[in-house]
PDB file of C-alpha atoms and ligand atoms in Angstrom:
ATOM      1  CA  UNK A 587       0.027   0.039  -0.048  1.00  0.00           C
ATOM      2  CA  UNK A 588       1.444   3.392  -0.941  1.00  0.00           C
ATOM      3  CA  UNK A 589       2.147   5.679   1.845  1.00  0.00           C
ATOM      4  CA  UNK A 590       0.674   9.144   1.845  1.00  0.00           C
ATOM      5  CA  UNK A 591       3.353  11.631   2.542  1.00  0.00           C
ATOM      6  CA  UNK A 592       2.258  14.864   4.472  1.00  0.00           C
ATOM      7  CA  UNK A 593       2.972  17.778   2.336  1.00  0.00           C
ATOM      8  CA  UNK A 594       4.394  20.807   3.781  1.00  0.00           C
ATOM      9  CA  UNK A 595       3.744  22.827   0.712  1.00  0.00           C
ATOM     10  CA  UNK A 596       5.612  25.714  -0.674  1.00  0.00           C
ATOM     11  CA  UNK A 597       6.890  27.084   2.542  1.00  0.00           C
ATOM     12  CA  UNK A 598       8.338  23.726   3.469  1.00  0.00           C
ATOM     13  CA  UNK A 599      10.009  23.194   0.275  1.00  0.00           C
ATOM     14  CA  UNK A 600      11.659  26.573   0.307  1.00  0.00           C
ATOM     15  CA  UNK A 601      12.840  25.830   3.984  1.00  0.00           C
ATOM     16  CA  UNK A 602      14.170  22.447   2.838  1.00  0.00           C
ATOM     17  CA  UNK A 603      16.200  24.307   0.066  1.00  0.00           C
ATOM     18  CA  UNK A 604      17.662  26.645   2.743  1.00  0.00           C
ATOM     19  CA  UNK A 605      18.759  23.446   4.440  1.00  0.00           C
ATOM     20  CA  UNK A 606      16.774  24.394   7.645  1.00  0.00           C
ATOM     21  CA  UNK A 607      17.361  21.782  10.270  1.00  0.00           C
ATOM     22  CA  UNK A 608      14.525  19.827  11.163  1.00  0.00           C
ATOM     23  CA  UNK A 609      13.958  18.419  14.719  1.00  0.00           C
ATOM     24  CA  UNK A 610      11.352  16.167  16.375  1.00  0.00           C
ATOM     25  CA  UNK A 611       9.956  17.555  19.788  1.00  0.00           C
ATOM     26  CA  UNK A 612       8.274  15.113  22.087  1.00  0.00           C
ATOM     27  CA  UNK A 613       5.650  16.284  24.518  1.00  0.00           C
ATOM     28  CA  UNK A 614       6.634  15.270  28.155  1.00  0.00           C
ATOM     29  CA  UNK A 615       4.100  17.288  30.149  1.00  0.00           C
ATOM     30  CA  UNK A 616       1.122  19.748  30.124  1.00  0.00           C
ATOM     31  CA  UNK A 617       0.387  22.745  32.498  1.00  0.00           C
ATOM     32  CA  UNK A 618      -2.943  24.634  32.135  1.00  0.00           C
ATOM     33  CA  UNK A 619      -1.716  27.950  33.277  1.00  0.00           C
ATOM     34  CA  UNK A 620      -5.257  29.677  32.489  1.00  0.00           C
ATOM     35  CA  UNK A 621      -8.364  28.463  30.797  1.00  0.00           C
ATOM     36  CA  UNK A 622      -7.211  29.959  27.595  1.00  0.00           C
ATOM     37  CA  UNK A 623      -3.318  29.383  28.094  1.00  0.00           C
ATOM     38  CA  UNK A 624      -1.523  26.058  28.061  1.00  0.00           C
ATOM     39  CA  UNK A 625       2.106  25.207  28.461  1.00  0.00           C
ATOM     40  CA  UNK A 626       3.625  22.127  27.094  1.00  0.00           C
ATOM     41  CA  UNK A 627       7.110  20.829  27.983  1.00  0.00           C
ATOM     42  CA  UNK A 628       9.033  19.100  25.506  1.00  0.00           C
ATOM     43  CA  UNK A 629      12.037  16.852  25.050  1.00  0.00           C
ATOM     44  CA  UNK A 630      13.835  19.150  22.520  1.00  0.00           C
ATOM     45  CA  UNK A 631      15.409  16.448  20.136  1.00  0.00           C
ATOM     46  CA  UNK A 632      18.777  18.238  19.886  1.00  0.00           C
ATOM     47  CA  UNK A 633      17.142  21.532  18.748  1.00  0.00           C
ATOM     48  CA  UNK A 634      19.165  23.383  21.338  1.00  0.00           C
ATOM     49  CA  UNK A 635      22.526  21.724  20.851  1.00  0.00           C
ATOM     50  CA  UNK A 636      25.287  23.970  19.570  1.00  0.00           C
ATOM     51  CA  UNK A 637      22.882  26.920  19.226  1.00  0.00           C
ATOM     52  CA  UNK A 638      23.016  30.371  20.910  1.00  0.00           C
ATOM     53  CA  UNK A 639      19.742  31.226  22.452  1.00  0.00           C
ATOM     54  CA  UNK A 640      18.405  34.830  22.472  1.00  0.00           C
ATOM     55  CA  UNK A 641      15.491  36.669  24.136  1.00  0.00           C
ATOM     56  CA  UNK A 642      12.261  36.202  22.323  1.00  0.00           C
ATOM     57  CA  UNK A 643      13.653  33.344  20.179  1.00  0.00           C
ATOM     58  CA  UNK A 644      10.985  31.390  18.220  1.00  0.00           C
ATOM     59  CA  UNK A 645      10.755  28.367  16.140  1.00  0.00           C
ATOM     60  CA  UNK A 646       8.524  27.171  13.379  1.00  0.00           C
ATOM     61  CA  UNK A 647       6.537  24.085  14.295  1.00  0.00           C
ATOM     62  CA  UNK A 648       4.506  22.024  11.844  1.00  0.00           C
ATOM     63  CA  UNK A 649       0.973  21.223  12.801  1.00  0.00           C
ATOM     64  CA  UNK A 650      -0.680  18.320  11.194  1.00  0.00           C
ATOM     65  CA  UNK A 651      -4.165  18.976   9.543  1.00  0.00           C
ATOM     66  CA  UNK A 652      -5.361  15.880   7.528  1.00  0.00           C
ATOM     67  CA  UNK A 653      -2.855  15.358   4.717  1.00  0.00           C
ATOM     68  CA  UNK A 654      -1.196  18.856   5.341  1.00  0.00           C
ATOM     69  CA  UNK A 655       1.173  20.321   7.770  1.00  0.00           C
ATOM     70  CA  UNK A 656       0.853  24.019   8.765  1.00  0.00           C
ATOM     71  CA  UNK A 657       3.804  26.144   9.959  1.00  0.00           C
ATOM     72  CA  UNK A 658       3.320  28.282  12.827  1.00  0.00           C
ATOM     73  CA  UNK A 659       5.766  30.328  14.827  1.00  0.00           C
ATOM     74  CA  UNK A 660       6.163  29.521  18.739  1.00  0.00           C
ATOM     75  CA  UNK A 661       8.407  31.025  21.300  1.00  0.00           C
ATOM     76  CA  UNK A 662      10.988  29.083  23.297  1.00  0.00           C
ATOM     77  CA  UNK A 663      10.166  29.124  26.983  1.00  0.00           C
ATOM     78  CA  UNK A 664      12.991  28.246  29.567  1.00  0.00           C
ATOM     79  CA  UNK A 665      15.226  26.518  26.836  1.00  0.00           C
ATOM     80  CA  UNK A 666      17.599  24.269  28.591  1.00  0.00           C
ATOM     81  CA  UNK A 667      20.375  23.112  26.148  1.00  0.00           C
ATOM     82  CA  UNK A 668      21.972  20.794  28.927  1.00  0.00           C
ATOM     83  CA  UNK A 669      18.927  18.885  29.569  1.00  0.00           C
ATOM     84  CA  UNK A 670      17.706  19.268  25.922  1.00  0.00           C
ATOM     85  CA  UNK A 671      14.309  20.418  27.059  1.00  0.00           C
ATOM     86  CA  UNK A 672      12.122  23.411  26.243  1.00  0.00           C
ATOM     87  CA  UNK A 673       8.668  24.562  26.920  1.00  0.00           C
ATOM     88  CA  UNK A 674       6.111  26.316  24.732  1.00  0.00           C
ATOM     89  CA  UNK A 675       3.131  28.405  25.861  1.00  0.00           C
ATOM     90  CA  UNK A 676       0.031  28.367  23.716  1.00  0.00           C
ATOM     91  CA  UNK A 677      -2.673  31.224  23.736  1.00  0.00           C
ATOM     92  CA  UNK A 678      -5.747  29.025  23.078  1.00  0.00           C
ATOM     93  CA  UNK A 679      -8.320  29.922  20.267  1.00  0.00           C
ATOM     94  CA  UNK A 680      -9.887  28.053  17.418  1.00  0.00           C
ATOM     95  CA  UNK A 681      -6.999  27.205  15.200  1.00  0.00           C
ATOM     96  CA  UNK A 682      -4.978  24.159  13.932  1.00  0.00           C
ATOM     97  CA  UNK A 683      -2.017  24.907  16.220  1.00  0.00           C
ATOM     98  CA  UNK A 684      -4.034  25.797  19.388  1.00  0.00           C
ATOM     99  CA  UNK A 685      -6.343  22.702  18.744  1.00  0.00           C
ATOM    100  CA  UNK A 686      -3.218  20.373  18.543  1.00  0.00           C
ATOM    101  CA  UNK A 687      -1.743  21.803  21.732  1.00  0.00           C
ATOM    102  CA  UNK A 688      -5.108  21.326  23.589  1.00  0.00           C
ATOM    103  CA  UNK A 689      -5.135  17.589  22.587  1.00  0.00           C
ATOM    104  CA  UNK A 690      -1.487  16.886  22.949  1.00  0.00           C
ATOM    105  CA  UNK A 691      -0.427  14.196  25.336  1.00  0.00           C
ATOM    106  CA  UNK A 692       3.058  13.071  26.649  1.00  0.00           C
ATOM    107  CA  UNK A 693       4.499  10.988  23.967  1.00  0.00           C
ATOM    108  CA  UNK A 694       3.097  12.977  21.050  1.00  0.00           C
ATOM    109  CA  UNK A 695       5.677  14.498  18.664  1.00  0.00           C
ATOM    110  CA  UNK A 696       5.837  17.495  16.498  1.00  0.00           C
ATOM    111  CA  UNK A 697       8.473  18.696  13.853  1.00  0.00           C
ATOM    112  CA  UNK A 698      10.324  21.949  14.349  1.00  0.00           C
ATOM    113  CA  UNK A 699      12.453  24.179  12.181  1.00  0.00           C
ATOM    114  CA  UNK A 700      14.884  26.765  13.488  1.00  0.00           C
ATOM    115  CA  UNK A 701      14.874  29.626  11.024  1.00  0.00           C
ATOM    116  CA  UNK A 702      14.413  33.398  10.985  1.00  0.00           C
ATOM    117  CA  UNK A 703      14.493  34.283  14.742  1.00  0.00           C
ATOM    118  CA  UNK A 704      17.064  36.892  15.321  1.00  0.00           C
ATOM    119  CA  UNK A 705      16.918  39.574  18.010  1.00  0.00           C
ATOM    120  CA  UNK A 706      19.469  41.227  20.252  1.00  0.00           C
ATOM    121  CA  UNK A 707      19.071  43.775  22.871  1.00  0.00           C
ATOM    122  CA  UNK A 708      19.823  47.219  21.494  1.00  0.00           C
ATOM    123  CA  UNK A 709      23.360  48.601  22.314  1.00  0.00           C
ATOM    124  CA  UNK A 710      23.931  51.044  23.671  1.00  0.00           C
ATOM    125  CA  UNK A 711      21.267  50.201  26.259  1.00  0.00           C
ATOM    126  CA  UNK A 712      18.119  52.635  25.732  1.00  0.00           C
ATOM    127  CA  UNK A 713      16.758  54.802  28.559  1.00  0.00           C
ATOM    128  CA  UNK A 714      13.959  52.219  28.726  1.00  0.00           C
ATOM    129  CA  UNK A 715      11.519  50.077  26.839  1.00  0.00           C
ATOM    130  CA  UNK A 716       7.959  50.343  25.585  1.00  0.00           C
ATOM    131  CA  UNK A 717       6.605  46.707  25.179  1.00  0.00           C
ATOM    132  CA  UNK A 718       3.324  45.970  23.483  1.00  0.00           C
ATOM    133  CA  UNK A 719       1.646  42.554  22.991  1.00  0.00           C
ATOM    134  CA  UNK A 720      -0.908  40.077  23.778  1.00  0.00           C
ATOM    135  CA  UNK A 721      -1.019  36.423  25.093  1.00  0.00           C
ATOM    136  CA  UNK A 722       0.671  35.222  21.773  1.00  0.00           C
ATOM    137  CA  UNK A 723       3.531  37.315  22.446  1.00  0.00           C
ATOM    138  CA  UNK A 724       3.443  36.963  26.184  1.00  0.00           C
ATOM    139  CA  UNK A 725       6.267  34.233  26.216  1.00  0.00           C
ATOM    140  CA  UNK A 726       8.613  36.424  24.037  1.00  0.00           C
ATOM    141  CA  UNK A 727       7.666  39.529  26.312  1.00  0.00           C
ATOM    142  CA  UNK A 728       8.540  37.572  29.503  1.00  0.00           C
ATOM    143  CA  UNK A 729      11.863  36.453  27.961  1.00  0.00           C
ATOM    144  CA  UNK A 730      12.535  40.119  27.036  1.00  0.00           C
ATOM    145  CA  UNK A 731      11.776  41.559  30.323  1.00  0.00           C
ATOM    146  CA  UNK A 732      14.065  38.720  31.938  1.00  0.00           C
ATOM    147  CA  UNK A 733      16.992  39.919  29.625  1.00  0.00           C
ATOM    148  CA  UNK A 734      16.544  43.742  30.332  1.00  0.00           C
ATOM    149  CA  UNK A 735      16.510  43.229  33.974  1.00  0.00           C
ATOM    150  CA  UNK A 736      16.090  46.489  35.974  1.00  0.00           C
ATOM    151  CA  UNK A 737      15.711  48.642  32.844  1.00  0.00           C
ATOM    152  CA  UNK A 738      12.484  50.647  32.994  1.00  0.00           C
ATOM    153  CA  UNK A 739       9.761  49.199  30.938  1.00  0.00           C
ATOM    154  CA  UNK A 740       6.158  50.200  30.175  1.00  0.00           C
ATOM    155  CA  UNK A 741       4.210  47.090  29.313  1.00  0.00           C
ATOM    156  CA  UNK A 742       0.840  46.896  27.491  1.00  0.00           C
ATOM    157  CA  UNK A 743      -0.953  43.596  27.077  1.00  0.00           C
ATOM    158  CA  UNK A 744      -4.213  42.851  25.552  1.00  0.00           C
ATOM    159  CA  UNK A 745      -6.523  40.460  27.158  1.00  0.00           C
ATOM    160  CA  UNK A 746      -8.617  38.382  25.042  1.00  0.00           C
ATOM    161  CA  UNK A 747     -10.413  36.933  28.189  1.00  0.00           C
ATOM    162  CA  UNK A 748     -10.838  38.235  31.540  1.00  0.00           C
ATOM    163  CA  UNK A 749      -8.697  35.393  33.027  1.00  0.00           C
ATOM    164  CA  UNK A 750      -5.732  36.441  30.695  1.00  0.00           C
ATOM    165  CA  UNK A 751      -5.086  39.257  33.193  1.00  0.00           C
ATOM    166  CA  UNK A 752      -3.954  36.571  35.749  1.00  0.00           C
ATOM    167  CA  UNK A 753      -1.142  35.125  33.698  1.00  0.00           C
ATOM    168  CA  UNK A 754       2.308  35.470  34.928  1.00  0.00           C
ATOM    169  CA  UNK A 755       4.040  38.617  33.646  1.00  0.00           C
ATOM    170  CA  UNK A 756       7.687  39.533  34.791  1.00  0.00           C
ATOM    171  CA  UNK A 757       6.966  43.220  35.138  1.00  0.00           C
ATOM    172  CA  UNK A 758       3.914  45.126  36.193  1.00  0.00           C
ATOM    173  CA  UNK A 759       1.810  45.561  33.048  1.00  0.00           C
ATOM    174  CA  UNK A 760      -1.366  47.626  31.998  1.00  0.00           C
ATOM    175  CA  UNK A 761      -3.861  45.021  30.641  1.00  0.00           C
ATOM    176  CA  UNK A 762      -6.426  46.309  28.056  1.00  0.00           C
ATOM    177  CA  UNK A 763      -9.324  44.209  27.007  1.00  0.00           C
ATOM    178  CA  UNK A 764      -9.525  43.309  23.337  1.00  0.00           C
ATOM    179  CA  UNK A 765     -12.077  45.661  21.967  1.00  0.00           C
ATOM    180  CA  UNK A 766     -11.307  47.284  18.591  1.00  0.00           C
ATOM    181  CA  UNK A 767      -8.675  49.867  18.903  1.00  0.00           C
ATOM    182  CA  UNK A 768      -8.597  49.809  22.660  1.00  0.00           C
ATOM    183  CA  UNK A 769      -5.038  48.532  22.938  1.00  0.00           C
ATOM    184  CA  UNK A 770      -3.695  51.241  20.450  1.00  0.00           C
ATOM    185  CA  UNK A 771      -5.714  53.917  22.193  1.00  0.00           C
ATOM    186  CA  UNK A 772      -4.431  52.977  25.524  1.00  0.00           C
ATOM    187  CA  UNK A 773      -0.734  53.096  24.269  1.00  0.00           C
ATOM    188  CA  UNK A 774      -1.410  56.396  22.518  1.00  0.00           C
ATOM    189  CA  UNK A 775      -2.940  57.829  25.785  1.00  0.00           C
ATOM    190  CA  UNK A 776       0.302  57.179  27.659  1.00  0.00           C
ATOM    191  CA  UNK A 777       2.646  58.619  25.318  1.00  0.00           C
ATOM    192  CA  UNK A 778       5.618  60.678  26.541  1.00  0.00           C
ATOM    193  CA  UNK A 779       8.628  61.973  24.983  1.00  0.00           C
ATOM    194  CA  UNK A 780      10.597  58.829  24.302  1.00  0.00           C
ATOM    195  CA  UNK A 781      13.285  59.331  21.615  1.00  0.00           C
ATOM    196  CA  UNK A 782      15.739  57.592  23.881  1.00  0.00           C
ATOM    197  CA  UNK A 783      13.480  54.507  24.253  1.00  0.00           C
ATOM    198  CA  UNK A 784      13.253  51.121  22.393  1.00  0.00           C
ATOM    199  CA  UNK A 785       9.754  49.714  21.410  1.00  0.00           C
ATOM    200  CA  UNK A 786       9.045  46.077  21.029  1.00  0.00           C
ATOM    201  CA  UNK A 787       5.589  45.206  19.362  1.00  0.00           C
ATOM    202  CA  UNK A 788       3.943  41.900  18.684  1.00  0.00           C
ATOM    203  CA  UNK A 789       0.226  41.847  18.477  1.00  0.00           C
ATOM    204  CA  UNK A 790      -2.195  40.853  15.504  1.00  0.00           C
ATOM    205  CA  UNK A 791      -1.181  42.401  12.038  1.00  0.00           C
ATOM    206  CA  UNK A 792      -3.439  45.509  12.347  1.00  0.00           C
ATOM    207  CA  UNK A 793      -2.665  46.429  15.965  1.00  0.00           C
ATOM    208  CA  UNK A 794       1.100  45.843  15.481  1.00  0.00           C
ATOM    209  CA  UNK A 795       1.108  48.416  12.613  1.00  0.00           C
ATOM    210  CA  UNK A 796      -0.898  50.905  14.474  1.00  0.00           C
ATOM    211  CA  UNK A 797       1.225  50.579  17.625  1.00  0.00           C
ATOM    212  CA  UNK A 798       4.251  50.890  15.723  1.00  0.00           C
ATOM    213  CA  UNK A 799       3.016  54.103  14.300  1.00  0.00           C
ATOM    214  CA  UNK A 800       2.000  55.501  17.700  1.00  0.00           C
ATOM    215  CA  UNK A 801       5.509  54.917  19.085  1.00  0.00           C
ATOM    216  CA  UNK A 802       7.008  56.744  15.996  1.00  0.00           C
ATOM    217  CA  UNK A 803       4.559  59.494  15.920  1.00  0.00           C
ATOM    218  CA  UNK A 804       3.474  60.122  19.512  1.00  0.00           C
ATOM    219  CA  UNK A 805       6.576  58.801  21.431  1.00  0.00           C
ATOM    220  CA  UNK A 806       9.177  60.248  19.006  1.00  0.00           C
ATOM    221  CA  UNK A 807      10.937  56.700  18.524  1.00  0.00           C
ATOM    222  CA  UNK A 808      13.180  56.404  15.441  1.00  0.00           C
ATOM    223  CA  UNK A 809      12.071  53.654  13.023  1.00  0.00           C
ATOM    224  CA  UNK A 810      15.187  51.599  13.889  1.00  0.00           C
ATOM    225  CA  UNK A 811      14.267  51.935  17.727  1.00  0.00           C
ATOM    226  CA  UNK A 812      11.022  49.968  17.090  1.00  0.00           C
ATOM    227  CA  UNK A 813      11.017  46.190  16.651  1.00  0.00           C
ATOM    228  CA  UNK A 814       7.501  45.418  15.448  1.00  0.00           C
ATOM    229  CA  UNK A 815       6.305  41.914  14.139  1.00  0.00           C
ATOM    230  CA  UNK A 816       2.707  40.893  13.582  1.00  0.00           C
ATOM    231  CA  UNK A 817       2.371  37.480  15.692  1.00  0.00           C
ATOM    232  CA  UNK A 818      -0.943  36.606  14.061  1.00  0.00           C
ATOM    233  CA  UNK A 819      -3.350  37.622  11.560  1.00  0.00           C
ATOM    234  CA  UNK A 820      -6.776  38.933  12.642  1.00  0.00           C
TER     235      UNK A 820
HETATM  236  C1  FAD B1170       7.641  34.990  15.837  1.00  0.00           C
HETATM  237  C2  FAD B1170       6.446  34.542  16.412  1.00  0.00           C
HETATM  238  C3  FAD B1170       6.279  33.794  17.778  1.00  0.00           C
HETATM  239  C4  FAD B1170       5.030  33.385  18.348  1.00  0.00           C
HETATM  240  N1  FAD B1170       5.161  32.737  19.463  1.00  0.00           N
HETATM  241  C5  FAD B1170       3.772  32.324  20.116  1.00  0.00           C
HETATM  242  C6  FAD B1170       3.900  31.673  21.286  1.00  0.00           C
HETATM  243  O1  FAD B1170       4.882  31.522  21.962  1.00  0.00           O
HETATM  244  N2  FAD B1170       2.730  31.306  21.753  1.00  0.00           N
HETATM  245  C7  FAD B1170       1.438  31.675  21.071  1.00  0.00           C
HETATM  246  O2  FAD B1170       0.339  31.263  21.487  1.00  0.00           O
HETATM  247  N3  FAD B1170       1.309  32.155  19.877  1.00  0.00           N
HETATM  248  C8  FAD B1170       2.588  32.447  19.363  1.00  0.00           C
HETATM  249  N4  FAD B1170       2.569  33.112  18.056  1.00  0.00           N
HETATM  250  C9  FAD B1170       1.392  33.309  17.430  1.00  0.00           C
HETATM  251  C10 FAD B1170       0.957  31.910  16.547  1.00  0.00           C
HETATM  252  O3  FAD B1170       1.921  31.471  15.649  1.00  0.00           O
HETATM  253  C11 FAD B1170      -0.287  32.359  15.884  1.00  0.00           C
HETATM  254  O4  FAD B1170      -1.330  32.772  16.669  1.00  0.00           O
HETATM  255  C12 FAD B1170      -0.924  31.322  15.101  1.00  0.00           C
HETATM  256  O5  FAD B1170      -1.761  31.997  14.079  1.00  0.00           O
HETATM  257  C13 FAD B1170      -1.744  30.314  15.673  1.00  0.00           C
HETATM  258  O6  FAD B1170      -2.004  29.302  14.694  1.00  0.00           O
HETATM  259  P1  FAD B1170      -3.313  28.545  14.625  1.00  0.00           P
HETATM  260  O7  FAD B1170      -3.102  27.381  13.774  1.00  0.00           O
HETATM  261  O8  FAD B1170      -3.736  28.085  15.939  1.00  0.00           O
HETATM  262  O9  FAD B1170      -4.400  29.433  14.185  1.00  0.00           O
HETATM  263  P2  FAD B1170      -4.706  30.041  12.543  1.00  0.00           P
HETATM  264  O10 FAD B1170      -5.039  28.836  11.822  1.00  0.00           O
HETATM  265  O11 FAD B1170      -3.531  30.753  12.330  1.00  0.00           O
HETATM  266  O12 FAD B1170      -5.783  31.081  12.818  1.00  0.00           O
HETATM  267  C14 FAD B1170      -7.214  30.448  13.163  1.00  0.00           C
HETATM  268  C15 FAD B1170      -8.057  31.545  13.591  1.00  0.00           C
HETATM  269  O13 FAD B1170      -7.625  32.039  14.771  1.00  0.00           O
HETATM  270  C16 FAD B1170      -7.309  33.355  14.985  1.00  0.00           C
HETATM  271  N5  FAD B1170      -6.090  33.537  15.705  1.00  0.00           N
HETATM  272  C17 FAD B1170      -4.833  33.105  15.444  1.00  0.00           C
HETATM  273  N6  FAD B1170      -4.040  33.391  16.337  1.00  0.00           N
HETATM  274  C18 FAD B1170      -4.658  33.897  17.300  1.00  0.00           C
HETATM  275  C19 FAD B1170      -4.289  34.551  18.778  1.00  0.00           C
HETATM  276  N7  FAD B1170      -3.120  34.409  19.194  1.00  0.00           N
HETATM  277  N8  FAD B1170      -5.417  34.949  19.419  1.00  0.00           N
HETATM  278  C20 FAD B1170      -6.663  34.923  18.932  1.00  0.00           C
HETATM  279  N9  FAD B1170      -6.901  34.506  17.607  1.00  0.00           N
HETATM  280  C21 FAD B1170      -5.923  33.877  17.043  1.00  0.00           C
HETATM  281  C22 FAD B1170      -7.030  33.923  13.497  1.00  0.00           C
HETATM  282  O14 FAD B1170      -7.447  35.212  13.124  1.00  0.00           O
HETATM  283  C23 FAD B1170      -8.091  32.905  12.701  1.00  0.00           C
HETATM  284  O15 FAD B1170      -9.340  33.627  12.644  1.00  0.00           O
HETATM  285  C24 FAD B1170       3.883  33.454  17.480  1.00  0.00           C
HETATM  286  C25 FAD B1170       3.827  34.093  16.142  1.00  0.00           C
HETATM  287  C26 FAD B1170       5.127  34.371  15.673  1.00  0.00           C
HETATM  288  C27 FAD B1170       5.170  35.164  14.360  1.00  0.00           C
END
């Protein structure tokens, strides 16, 4: 009987041509951190070996959906190269990746590719940070806040659900309920003269663009002082 190979489509072919390394991660544990937020622990399959880890580092996971695999970005949480383990935190919604995570059990495996993640803290150190995101970027934001230590940080987070406000954040944050432009408006309302600050933004595509504009126009940050990346498409 012919085996049906799962196709990774065009993106997968391009990544293969670029010789992206492929790894197999194995689920070892589940922690339901909130009703809409799940942390999975993985044996990393060598993914962390001989690799420098940076704040906000993310990988591409390949989620099965019938015959196809869909690639989605996810952030490394507590990567431990010596133990070859890593966690991933999933904001839960109705999507292929989120559904896979909700059903994942110890022993389940998933393919991973390391390609495209590159971030370093700005040098010289800025006077402070303005950090804007939601539960999808919370793992990255926590790794960023860990890395900047005691540097002043203004953190704005969008809550999709009331319980999101209880999720662990490394630094006091202003939570804003997801409601149209409420997050963008809150960031704009708190504007101060901040040309010496660094902005880090990761929300849905529309909010990311709008917040980045606010940081440039209302906070006076230079374009190069704002790292903005859409984490999901609304
Ligand atoms: C660099 C990078 C790092 C990321 N790290 C993480 C991470 O650590 N944890 C994490 O949870 N996400 C992370 N994301 C976001 C994640 O990749 C997206 O949310 C992705 O779209 C989820 O795929 P899905 O198959 O579940 O949903 P999709 O099939 O992409 O979308 C299905 C539906 O759900 C909606 N949707 C998608 N994502 C969200 C969301 N977060 N909230 C509400 N609605 C949504 C879409 O608009 C669509 O209507 C990261 C993204 C990037 C680019």
